[in-house]
mmCIF file of C-alpha atoms and ligand atoms in Angstrom:
data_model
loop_
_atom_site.group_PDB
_atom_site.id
_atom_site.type_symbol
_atom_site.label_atom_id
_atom_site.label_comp_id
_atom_site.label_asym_id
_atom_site.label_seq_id
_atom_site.Cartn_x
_atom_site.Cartn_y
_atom_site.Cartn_z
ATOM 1 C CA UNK A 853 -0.021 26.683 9.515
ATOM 2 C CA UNK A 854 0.610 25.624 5.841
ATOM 3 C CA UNK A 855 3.093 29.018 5.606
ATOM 4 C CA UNK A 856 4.543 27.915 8.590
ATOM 5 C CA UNK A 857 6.064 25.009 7.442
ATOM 6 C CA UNK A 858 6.929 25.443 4.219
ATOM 7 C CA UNK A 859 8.895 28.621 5.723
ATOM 8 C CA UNK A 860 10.636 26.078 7.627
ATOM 9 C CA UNK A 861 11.533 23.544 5.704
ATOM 10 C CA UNK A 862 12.485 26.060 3.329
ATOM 11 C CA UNK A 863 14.619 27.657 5.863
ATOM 12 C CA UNK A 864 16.128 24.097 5.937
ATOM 13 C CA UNK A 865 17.017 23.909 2.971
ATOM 14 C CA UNK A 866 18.045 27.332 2.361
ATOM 15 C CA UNK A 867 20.989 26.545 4.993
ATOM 16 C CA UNK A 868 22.005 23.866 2.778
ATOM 17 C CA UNK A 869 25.796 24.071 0.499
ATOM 18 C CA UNK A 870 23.237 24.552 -2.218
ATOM 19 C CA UNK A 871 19.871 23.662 -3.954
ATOM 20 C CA UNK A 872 19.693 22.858 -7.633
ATOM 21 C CA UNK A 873 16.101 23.313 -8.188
ATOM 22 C CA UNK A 874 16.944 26.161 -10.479
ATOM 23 C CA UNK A 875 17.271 24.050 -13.066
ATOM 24 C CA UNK A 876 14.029 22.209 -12.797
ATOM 25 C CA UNK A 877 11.051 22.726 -14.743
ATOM 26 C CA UNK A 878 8.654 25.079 -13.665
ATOM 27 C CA UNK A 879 5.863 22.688 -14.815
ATOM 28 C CA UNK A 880 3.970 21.021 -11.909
ATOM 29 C CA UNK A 881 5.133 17.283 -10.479
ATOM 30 C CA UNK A 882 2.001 15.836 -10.505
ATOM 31 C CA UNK A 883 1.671 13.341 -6.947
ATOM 32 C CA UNK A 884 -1.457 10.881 -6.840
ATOM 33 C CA UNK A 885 -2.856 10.163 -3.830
ATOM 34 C CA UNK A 886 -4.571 6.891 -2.894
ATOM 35 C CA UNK A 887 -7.465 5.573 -0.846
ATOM 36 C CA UNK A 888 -5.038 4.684 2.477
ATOM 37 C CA UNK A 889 -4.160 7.015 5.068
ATOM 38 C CA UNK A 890 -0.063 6.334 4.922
ATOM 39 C CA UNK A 891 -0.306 6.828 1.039
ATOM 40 C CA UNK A 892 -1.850 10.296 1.313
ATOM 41 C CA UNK A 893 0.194 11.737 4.079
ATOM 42 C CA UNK A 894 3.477 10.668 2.808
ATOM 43 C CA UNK A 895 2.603 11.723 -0.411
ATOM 44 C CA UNK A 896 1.985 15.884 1.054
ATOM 45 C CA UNK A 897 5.019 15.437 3.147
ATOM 46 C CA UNK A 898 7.441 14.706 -0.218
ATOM 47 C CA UNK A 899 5.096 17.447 -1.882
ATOM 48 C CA UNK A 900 5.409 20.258 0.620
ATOM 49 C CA UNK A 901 9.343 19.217 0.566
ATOM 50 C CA UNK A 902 9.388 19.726 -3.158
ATOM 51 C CA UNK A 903 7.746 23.403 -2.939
ATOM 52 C CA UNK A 904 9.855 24.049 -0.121
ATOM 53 C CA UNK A 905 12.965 23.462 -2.869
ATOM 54 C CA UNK A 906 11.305 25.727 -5.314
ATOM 55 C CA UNK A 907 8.983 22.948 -7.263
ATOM 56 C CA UNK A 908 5.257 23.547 -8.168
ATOM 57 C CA UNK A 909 3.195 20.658 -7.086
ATOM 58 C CA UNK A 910 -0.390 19.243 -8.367
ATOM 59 C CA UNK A 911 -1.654 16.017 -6.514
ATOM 60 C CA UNK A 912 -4.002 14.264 -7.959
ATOM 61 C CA UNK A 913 -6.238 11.548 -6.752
ATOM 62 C CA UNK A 914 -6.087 7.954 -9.041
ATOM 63 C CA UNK A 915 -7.046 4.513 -8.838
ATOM 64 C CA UNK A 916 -4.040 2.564 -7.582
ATOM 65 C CA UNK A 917 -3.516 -0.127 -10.073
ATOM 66 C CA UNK A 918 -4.253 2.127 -13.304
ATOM 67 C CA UNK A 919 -1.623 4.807 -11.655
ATOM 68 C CA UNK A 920 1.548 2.396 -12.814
ATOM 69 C CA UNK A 921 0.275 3.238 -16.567
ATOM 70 C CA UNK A 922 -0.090 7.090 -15.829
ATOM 71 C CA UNK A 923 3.413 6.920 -14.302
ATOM 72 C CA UNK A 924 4.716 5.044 -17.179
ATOM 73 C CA UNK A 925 3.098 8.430 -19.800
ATOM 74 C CA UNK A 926 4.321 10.505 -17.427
ATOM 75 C CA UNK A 927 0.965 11.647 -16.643
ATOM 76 C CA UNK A 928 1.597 11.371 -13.234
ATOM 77 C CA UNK A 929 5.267 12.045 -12.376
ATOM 78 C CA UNK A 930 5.728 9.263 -8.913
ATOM 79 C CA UNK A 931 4.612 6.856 -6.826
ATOM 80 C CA UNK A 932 5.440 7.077 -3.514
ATOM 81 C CA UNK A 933 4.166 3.862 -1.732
ATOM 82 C CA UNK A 934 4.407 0.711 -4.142
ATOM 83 C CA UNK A 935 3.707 -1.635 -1.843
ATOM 84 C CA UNK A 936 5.242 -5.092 -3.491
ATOM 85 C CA UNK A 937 2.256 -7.604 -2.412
ATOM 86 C CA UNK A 938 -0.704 -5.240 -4.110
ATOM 87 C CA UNK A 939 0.868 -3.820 -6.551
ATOM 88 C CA UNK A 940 3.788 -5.589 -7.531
ATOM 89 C CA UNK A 941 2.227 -7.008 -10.633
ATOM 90 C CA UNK A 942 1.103 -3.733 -12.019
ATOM 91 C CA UNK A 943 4.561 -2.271 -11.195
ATOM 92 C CA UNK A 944 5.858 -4.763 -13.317
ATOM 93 C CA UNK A 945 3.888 -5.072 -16.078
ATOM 94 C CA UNK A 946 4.582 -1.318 -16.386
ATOM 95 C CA UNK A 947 8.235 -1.980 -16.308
ATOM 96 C CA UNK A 948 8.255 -4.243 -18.965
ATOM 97 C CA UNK A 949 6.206 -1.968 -21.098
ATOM 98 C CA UNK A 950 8.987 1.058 -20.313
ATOM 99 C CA UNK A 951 8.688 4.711 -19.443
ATOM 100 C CA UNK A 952 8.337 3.894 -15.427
ATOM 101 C CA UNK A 953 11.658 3.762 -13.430
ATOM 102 C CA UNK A 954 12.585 2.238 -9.802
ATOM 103 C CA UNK A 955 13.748 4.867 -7.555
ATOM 104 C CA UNK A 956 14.340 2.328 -4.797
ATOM 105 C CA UNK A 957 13.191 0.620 -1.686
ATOM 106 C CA UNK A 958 11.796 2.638 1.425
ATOM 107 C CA UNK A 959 13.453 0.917 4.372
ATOM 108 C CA UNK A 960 10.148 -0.366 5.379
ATOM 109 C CA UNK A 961 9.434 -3.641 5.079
ATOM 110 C CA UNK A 962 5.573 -4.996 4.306
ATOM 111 C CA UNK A 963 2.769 -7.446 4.223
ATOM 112 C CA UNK A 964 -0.659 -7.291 3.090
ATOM 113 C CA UNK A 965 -3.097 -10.326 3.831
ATOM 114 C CA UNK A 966 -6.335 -11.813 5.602
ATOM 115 C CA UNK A 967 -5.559 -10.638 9.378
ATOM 116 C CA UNK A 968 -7.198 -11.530 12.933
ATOM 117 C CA UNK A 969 -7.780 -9.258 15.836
ATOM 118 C CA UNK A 970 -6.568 -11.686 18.809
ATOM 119 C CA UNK A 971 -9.459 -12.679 20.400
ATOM 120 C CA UNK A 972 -10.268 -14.132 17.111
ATOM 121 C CA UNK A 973 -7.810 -16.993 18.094
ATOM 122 C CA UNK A 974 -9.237 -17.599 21.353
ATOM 123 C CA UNK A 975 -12.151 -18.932 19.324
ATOM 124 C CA UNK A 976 -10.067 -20.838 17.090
ATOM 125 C CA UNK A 977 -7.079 -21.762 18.830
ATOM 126 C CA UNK A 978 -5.546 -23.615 15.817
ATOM 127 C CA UNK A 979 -4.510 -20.222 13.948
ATOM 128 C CA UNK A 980 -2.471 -18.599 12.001
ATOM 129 C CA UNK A 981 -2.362 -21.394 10.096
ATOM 130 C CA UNK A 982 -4.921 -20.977 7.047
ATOM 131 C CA UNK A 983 -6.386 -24.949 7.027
ATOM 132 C CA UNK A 984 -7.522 -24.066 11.021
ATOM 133 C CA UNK A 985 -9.214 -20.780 9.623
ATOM 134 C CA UNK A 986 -11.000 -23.291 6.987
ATOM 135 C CA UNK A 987 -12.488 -25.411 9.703
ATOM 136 C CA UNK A 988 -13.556 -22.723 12.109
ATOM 137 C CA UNK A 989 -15.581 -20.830 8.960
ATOM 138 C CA UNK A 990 -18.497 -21.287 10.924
ATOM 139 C CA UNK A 991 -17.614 -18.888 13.287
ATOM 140 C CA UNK A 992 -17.743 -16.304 10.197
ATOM 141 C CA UNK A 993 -20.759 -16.984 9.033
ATOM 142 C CA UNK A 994 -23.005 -13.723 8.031
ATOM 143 C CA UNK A 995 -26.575 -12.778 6.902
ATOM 144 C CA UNK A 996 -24.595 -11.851 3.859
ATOM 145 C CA UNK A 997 -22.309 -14.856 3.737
ATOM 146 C CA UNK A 998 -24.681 -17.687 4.552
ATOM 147 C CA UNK A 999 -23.318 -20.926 5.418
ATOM 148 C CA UNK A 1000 -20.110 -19.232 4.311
ATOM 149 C CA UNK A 1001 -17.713 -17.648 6.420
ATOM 150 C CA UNK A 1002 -17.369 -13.846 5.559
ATOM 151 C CA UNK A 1003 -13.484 -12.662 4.861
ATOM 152 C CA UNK A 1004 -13.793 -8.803 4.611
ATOM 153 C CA UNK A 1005 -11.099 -7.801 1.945
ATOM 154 C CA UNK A 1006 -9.748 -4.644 0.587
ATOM 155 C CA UNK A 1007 -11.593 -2.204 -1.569
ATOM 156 C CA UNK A 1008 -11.663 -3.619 -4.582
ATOM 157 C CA UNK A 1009 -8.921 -1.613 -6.641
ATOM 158 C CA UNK A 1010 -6.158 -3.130 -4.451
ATOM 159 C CA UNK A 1011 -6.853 -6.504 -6.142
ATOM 160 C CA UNK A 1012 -6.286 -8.762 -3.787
ATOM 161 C CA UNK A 1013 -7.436 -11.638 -5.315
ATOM 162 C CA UNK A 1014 -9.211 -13.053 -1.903
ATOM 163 C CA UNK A 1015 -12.342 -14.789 -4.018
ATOM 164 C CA UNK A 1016 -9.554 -16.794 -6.916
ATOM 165 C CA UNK A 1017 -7.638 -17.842 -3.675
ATOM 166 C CA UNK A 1018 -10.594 -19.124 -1.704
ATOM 167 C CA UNK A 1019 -11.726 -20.656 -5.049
ATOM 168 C CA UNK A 1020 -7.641 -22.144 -5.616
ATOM 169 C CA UNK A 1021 -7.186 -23.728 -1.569
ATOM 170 C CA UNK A 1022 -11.668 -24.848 -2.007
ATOM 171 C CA UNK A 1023 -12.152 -22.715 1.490
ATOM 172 C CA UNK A 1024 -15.252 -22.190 3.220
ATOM 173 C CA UNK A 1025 -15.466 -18.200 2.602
ATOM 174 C CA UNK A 1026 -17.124 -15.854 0.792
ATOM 175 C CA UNK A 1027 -15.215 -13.043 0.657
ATOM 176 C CA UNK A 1028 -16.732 -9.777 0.697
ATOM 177 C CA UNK A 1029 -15.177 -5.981 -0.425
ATOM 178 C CA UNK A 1030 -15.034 -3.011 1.715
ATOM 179 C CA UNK A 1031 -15.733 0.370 -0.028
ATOM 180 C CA UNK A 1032 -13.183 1.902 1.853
ATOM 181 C CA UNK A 1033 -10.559 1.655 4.610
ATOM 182 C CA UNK A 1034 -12.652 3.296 7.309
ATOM 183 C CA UNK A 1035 -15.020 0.215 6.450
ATOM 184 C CA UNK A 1036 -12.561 -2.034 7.492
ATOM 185 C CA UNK A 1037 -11.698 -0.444 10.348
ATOM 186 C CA UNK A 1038 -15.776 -0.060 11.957
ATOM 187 C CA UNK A 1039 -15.955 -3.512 10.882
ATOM 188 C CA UNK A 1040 -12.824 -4.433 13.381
ATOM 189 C CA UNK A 1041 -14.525 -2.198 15.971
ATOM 190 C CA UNK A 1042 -17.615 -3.841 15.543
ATOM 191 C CA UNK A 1043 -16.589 -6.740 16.498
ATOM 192 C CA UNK A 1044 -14.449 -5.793 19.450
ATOM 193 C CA UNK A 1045 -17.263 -4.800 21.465
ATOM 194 C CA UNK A 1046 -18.507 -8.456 21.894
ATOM 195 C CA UNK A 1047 -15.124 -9.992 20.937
ATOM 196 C CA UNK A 1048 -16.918 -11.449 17.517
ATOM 197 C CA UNK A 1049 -14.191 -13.648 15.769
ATOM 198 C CA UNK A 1050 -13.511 -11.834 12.437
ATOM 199 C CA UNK A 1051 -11.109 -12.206 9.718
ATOM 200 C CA UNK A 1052 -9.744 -8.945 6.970
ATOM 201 C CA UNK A 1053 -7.776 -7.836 4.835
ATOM 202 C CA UNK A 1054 -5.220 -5.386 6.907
ATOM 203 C CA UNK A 1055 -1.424 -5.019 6.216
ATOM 204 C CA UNK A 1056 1.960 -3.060 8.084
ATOM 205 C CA UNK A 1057 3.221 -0.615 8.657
ATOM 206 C CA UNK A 1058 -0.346 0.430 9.795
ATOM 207 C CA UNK A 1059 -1.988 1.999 12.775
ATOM 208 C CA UNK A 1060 -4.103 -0.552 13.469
ATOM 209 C CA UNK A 1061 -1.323 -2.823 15.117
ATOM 210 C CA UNK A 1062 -1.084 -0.573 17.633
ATOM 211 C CA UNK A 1063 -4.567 -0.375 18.383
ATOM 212 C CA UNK A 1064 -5.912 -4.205 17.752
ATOM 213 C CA UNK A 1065 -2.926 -6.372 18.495
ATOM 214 C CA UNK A 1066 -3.650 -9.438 15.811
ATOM 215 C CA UNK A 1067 -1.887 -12.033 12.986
ATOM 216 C CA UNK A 1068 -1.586 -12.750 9.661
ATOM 217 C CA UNK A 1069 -2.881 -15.581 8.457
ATOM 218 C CA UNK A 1070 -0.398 -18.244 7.680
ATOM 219 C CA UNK A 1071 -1.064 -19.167 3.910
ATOM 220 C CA UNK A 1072 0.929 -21.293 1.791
ATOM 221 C CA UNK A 1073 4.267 -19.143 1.487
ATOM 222 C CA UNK A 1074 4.521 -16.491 -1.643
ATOM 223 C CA UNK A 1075 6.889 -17.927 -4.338
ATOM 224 C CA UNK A 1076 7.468 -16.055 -7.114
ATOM 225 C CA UNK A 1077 4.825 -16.922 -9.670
ATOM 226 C CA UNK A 1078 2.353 -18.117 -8.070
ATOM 227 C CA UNK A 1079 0.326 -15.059 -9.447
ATOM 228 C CA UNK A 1080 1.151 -16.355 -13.033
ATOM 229 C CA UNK A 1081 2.239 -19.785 -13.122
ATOM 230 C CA UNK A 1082 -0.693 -22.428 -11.944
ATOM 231 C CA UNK A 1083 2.009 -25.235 -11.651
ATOM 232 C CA UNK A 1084 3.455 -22.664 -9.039
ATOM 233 C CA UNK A 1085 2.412 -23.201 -5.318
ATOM 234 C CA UNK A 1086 -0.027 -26.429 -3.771
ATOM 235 C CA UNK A 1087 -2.745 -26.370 -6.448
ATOM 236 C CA UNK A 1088 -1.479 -27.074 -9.465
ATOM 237 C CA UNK A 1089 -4.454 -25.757 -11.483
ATOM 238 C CA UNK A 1090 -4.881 -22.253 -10.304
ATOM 239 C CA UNK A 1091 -3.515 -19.080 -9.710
ATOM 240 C CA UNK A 1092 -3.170 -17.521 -6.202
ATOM 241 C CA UNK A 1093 -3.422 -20.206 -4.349
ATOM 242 C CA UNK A 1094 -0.283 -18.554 -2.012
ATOM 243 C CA UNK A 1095 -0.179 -16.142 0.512
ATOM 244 C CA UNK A 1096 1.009 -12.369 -0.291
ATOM 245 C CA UNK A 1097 4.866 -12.260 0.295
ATOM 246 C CA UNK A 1098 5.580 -11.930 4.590
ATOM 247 C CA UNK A 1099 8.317 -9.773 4.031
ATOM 248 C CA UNK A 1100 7.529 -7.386 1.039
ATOM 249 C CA UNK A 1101 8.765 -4.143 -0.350
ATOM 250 C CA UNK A 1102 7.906 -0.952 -0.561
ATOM 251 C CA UNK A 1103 9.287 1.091 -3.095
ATOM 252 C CA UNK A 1104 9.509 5.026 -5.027
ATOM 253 C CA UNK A 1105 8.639 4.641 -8.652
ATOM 254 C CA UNK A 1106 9.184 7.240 -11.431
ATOM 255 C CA UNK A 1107 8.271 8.538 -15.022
ATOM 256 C CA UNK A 1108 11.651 7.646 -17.071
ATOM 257 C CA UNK A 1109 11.526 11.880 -17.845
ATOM 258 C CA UNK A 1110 11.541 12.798 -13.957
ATOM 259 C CA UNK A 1111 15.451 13.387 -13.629
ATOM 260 C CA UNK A 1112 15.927 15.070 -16.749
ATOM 261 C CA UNK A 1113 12.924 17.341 -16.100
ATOM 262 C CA UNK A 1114 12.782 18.295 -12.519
ATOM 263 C CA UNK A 1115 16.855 16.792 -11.800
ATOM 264 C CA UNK A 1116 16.770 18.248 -8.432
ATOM 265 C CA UNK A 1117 13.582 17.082 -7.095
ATOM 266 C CA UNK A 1118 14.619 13.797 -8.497
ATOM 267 C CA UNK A 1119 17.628 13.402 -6.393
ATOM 268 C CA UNK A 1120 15.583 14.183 -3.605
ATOM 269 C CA UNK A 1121 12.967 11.541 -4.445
ATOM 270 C CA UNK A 1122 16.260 8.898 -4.505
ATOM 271 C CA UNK A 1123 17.486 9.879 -0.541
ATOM 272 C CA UNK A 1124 14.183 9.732 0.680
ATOM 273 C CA UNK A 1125 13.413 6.253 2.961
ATOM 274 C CA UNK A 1126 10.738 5.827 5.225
ATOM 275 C CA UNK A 1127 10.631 3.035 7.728
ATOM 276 C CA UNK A 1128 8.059 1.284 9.535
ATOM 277 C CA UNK A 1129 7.319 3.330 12.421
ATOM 278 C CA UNK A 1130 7.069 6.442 10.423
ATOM 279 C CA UNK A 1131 4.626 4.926 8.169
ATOM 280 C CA UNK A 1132 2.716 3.745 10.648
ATOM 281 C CA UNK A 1133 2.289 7.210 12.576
ATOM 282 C CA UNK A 1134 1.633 8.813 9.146
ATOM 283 C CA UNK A 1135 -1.260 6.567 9.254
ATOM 284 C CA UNK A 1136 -2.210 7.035 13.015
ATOM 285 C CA UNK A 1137 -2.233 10.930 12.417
ATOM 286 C CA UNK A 1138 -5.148 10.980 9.794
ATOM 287 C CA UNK A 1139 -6.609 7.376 11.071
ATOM 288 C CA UNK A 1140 -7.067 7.674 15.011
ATOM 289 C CA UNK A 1141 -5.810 11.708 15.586
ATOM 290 C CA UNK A 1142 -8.411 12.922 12.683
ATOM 291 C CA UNK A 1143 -6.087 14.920 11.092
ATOM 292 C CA UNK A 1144 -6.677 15.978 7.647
ATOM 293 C CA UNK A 1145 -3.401 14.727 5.512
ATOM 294 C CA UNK A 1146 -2.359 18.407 4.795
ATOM 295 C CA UNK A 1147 -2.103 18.921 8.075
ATOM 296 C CA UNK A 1148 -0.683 16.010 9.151
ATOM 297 C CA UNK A 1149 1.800 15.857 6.846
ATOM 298 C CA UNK A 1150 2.681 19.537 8.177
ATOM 299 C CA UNK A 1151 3.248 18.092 11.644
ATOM 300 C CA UNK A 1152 4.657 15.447 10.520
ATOM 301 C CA UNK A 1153 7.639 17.317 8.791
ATOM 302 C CA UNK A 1154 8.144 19.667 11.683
ATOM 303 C CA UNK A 1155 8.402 16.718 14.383
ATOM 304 C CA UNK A 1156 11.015 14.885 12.297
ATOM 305 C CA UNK A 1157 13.087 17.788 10.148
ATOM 306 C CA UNK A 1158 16.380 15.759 11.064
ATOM 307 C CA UNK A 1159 15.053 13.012 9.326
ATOM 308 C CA UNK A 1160 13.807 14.756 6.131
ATOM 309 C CA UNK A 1161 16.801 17.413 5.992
ATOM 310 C CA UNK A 1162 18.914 14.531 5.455
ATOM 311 C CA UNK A 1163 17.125 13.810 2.316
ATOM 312 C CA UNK A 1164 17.259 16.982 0.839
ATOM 313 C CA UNK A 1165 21.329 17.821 1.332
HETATM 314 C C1 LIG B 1760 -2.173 -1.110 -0.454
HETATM 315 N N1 LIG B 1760 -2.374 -1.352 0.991
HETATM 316 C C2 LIG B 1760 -1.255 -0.815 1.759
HETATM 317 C C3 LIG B 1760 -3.626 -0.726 1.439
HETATM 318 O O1 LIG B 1760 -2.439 -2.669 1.176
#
C-alpha cells in the first residue's frame, strides 16, 4: 500500500512545471513524532510527501518539550504541530537562544485546557465557568484524590502546569497525570457509561469532539505573561493562575540550516497549512478507525491529493 502512494503522489508531483529537489541534500530530514495521534499522522503525511519529491526521511520519536532544543542543533530538522498553549514557551525560549526558525501558522486554530464531557454540566449546572467547577469538587472526588476533586491532565511532558494553577486560583483539586492519551480517553469512556461527572485535560482540533460533545473550562483569560510575570493575571503572587490561550496557534518550526540544506523540501514545508477538520480526522483515523499512522497517513494523502498537490507546486 506504502508503494502505492508514494507512486502517486510522486506521479503528482512528477506532472508538476518542475521539482527542485535535485538540489537537496541527500542526507535524511529527520521528523519527530510525538505521543498524540494528529502529531504522528501529520508528521508521515509531510514525510511520505518529502520522499515522494526525492528526499530521504528518518522519523524519530522525542519528548515534546526537549524537541524545540534538538530543532534548534538541527538534530531534528522540523516540527510540525507547535501547538502555541503547550509549547509556546519552549518554542520561544528556543527562539531566543537561535538556530530554530518559524515556518508559519497552520490555518488551524487551537486550545488546550481542563475539558467536560456534557453531562458533566448537568451535575453542575454553573459551568464553564472555573469558580462553579471549584464548588462542585465534590463531585470529583476519587480513592486517589480524597476529599479532593481529581482533574485528569496531560501526560506529563506536555507541561501543563494543572497542579501550580490549582495551587495559584487555591482550588479544590488534585490533579492527577495520564501516562498517555489513550488514558485519557478510557478515562472519558469510563465515565460515560454511568454519566460520572469528570473533568481533563483535552484540546482541538481533536477527535474526541466529535465523539463526546463537551466545554472548556472558562479560566481567567490567557494574557501574555501570565506564565512569567506573577503580577500578570488575578493572583498577584503566582504564576499560571490563567487559562491556556482560547484561540491559539499552531505552527511549522525549523532548524535555521533547513532551506539551505534541503531548499526544496523547505519550500514545501512553507505552503503546507492544515486546518481544523483535517487535523481532527488525522486524529480520528489512528484514534477511533485503529489505523496505524503509516497507514493512515497513506489514506489520508490519497483522499485529499488536491489539497496536498497544492503545496508541493
Ligand atoms: C499537545 N496537545 C495537542 C496534546 O495538547
Amino acid at each position: 500500500m506504502k508503494k502505492t502512494t508514494t507512486a502517486l503522489v510522486a506521479g503528482v508531483l512528477a506532472a508538476l512545471p518542475f521539482a527542485g529537489f535535485a538540489q537537496d541534500s541527500s542526507d535524511p530530514i529527520v521528523i519527530p513524532i510525538h505521543n498524540w495521534s494528529s502529531q504522528i499522522v501529520m508528521s508521515n503525511v509531510v514525510g511520505q510527501i518529502f520522499e515522494a519529491n526525492g528526499n530521504n526521511v528518518e522519523f524519530v520519536t522525542t519528548d515534546s518539550q526537549a524537541v524545540y532544543e534538538s530543532v534548534r542543533l538541527g538534530d531534528v530538522t522540523l516540527e510540525m504541530e507547535v501547538w502555541e498553549g503547550a509549547f509556546g514557551a519552549s518554542f520561544r525560549a528556543a527562539m531566543e537562544k537561535g538556530g530554530i526558525v518559524d515556518v508559519g501558522d497552520h490555518d488551524a486554530v487551537t486550545r488546550e485546557d481542563w475539558w467536560y464531557p456534557m453531562w458533566t454540566k448537568d451535575a453542575c449546572p454553573g459551568l464553564p465557568d472555573w469558580k462553579a467547577l471549584n464548588e462542585c469538587a465534590a463531585l470529583f472526588t476519587t480513592a486517589e484524590t480524597g476529599d479532593k476533586g481529581r482533574y485528569l491532565d496531560g501526560p506529563v511532558d506536555w507541561l501543563k502546569h494543572g497542579a501550580e494553577r490549582v495551587e495559584a486560583l487555591d482550588m479544590n483539586f488534585t490533579v492527577v497525570n495520564a501516562g498517555s492519551a489513550a488514558a485519557l480517553w478510557a478515562a472519558i469512556g469510563a465515565a460515560e457509561a454511568d454519566k460520572t461527572p469528570i473533568v481533563v485535560f483535552n484540546w482541538t482540533p481533536n477527535f474526541a469532539e466529535a465523539v463526546w460533545p463537551g466545554e472548556f473550562v472558562e479560566f481567567p483569560e490567557w494574557v501574555e505573561g501570565c506564565d512569567k510575570d506573577p503580577a500578570v493575571g488575578p493572583n498577584p503572587n503566582a504564576l499560571y493562575d490563567c487559562g491556556n490561550p482560547a484561540k491559539g496557534y499552531m505552527k511549522k518550526a525549523a532548524w535555521e540550516g533547513m532551506q539551505e540544506k534541503w531548499p526544496s523540501a523547505y519550500s514545501i514545508l512553507e505552503q503546507i497549512s492544515f486546518t481544523n477538520p483535517q487535523i481532527a480526522q488525522m486524529a480520528k483515523m489512528v484514534d477511533i478507525d485503529e489505523m496505524e499512522p503509516e497507514e493512515a497517513a497513506e489514506v489520508w494523502l490519497e483522499e485529499n491529493k488536491d489539497v496536498w498537490s497544492a503545496w508541493v507546486n
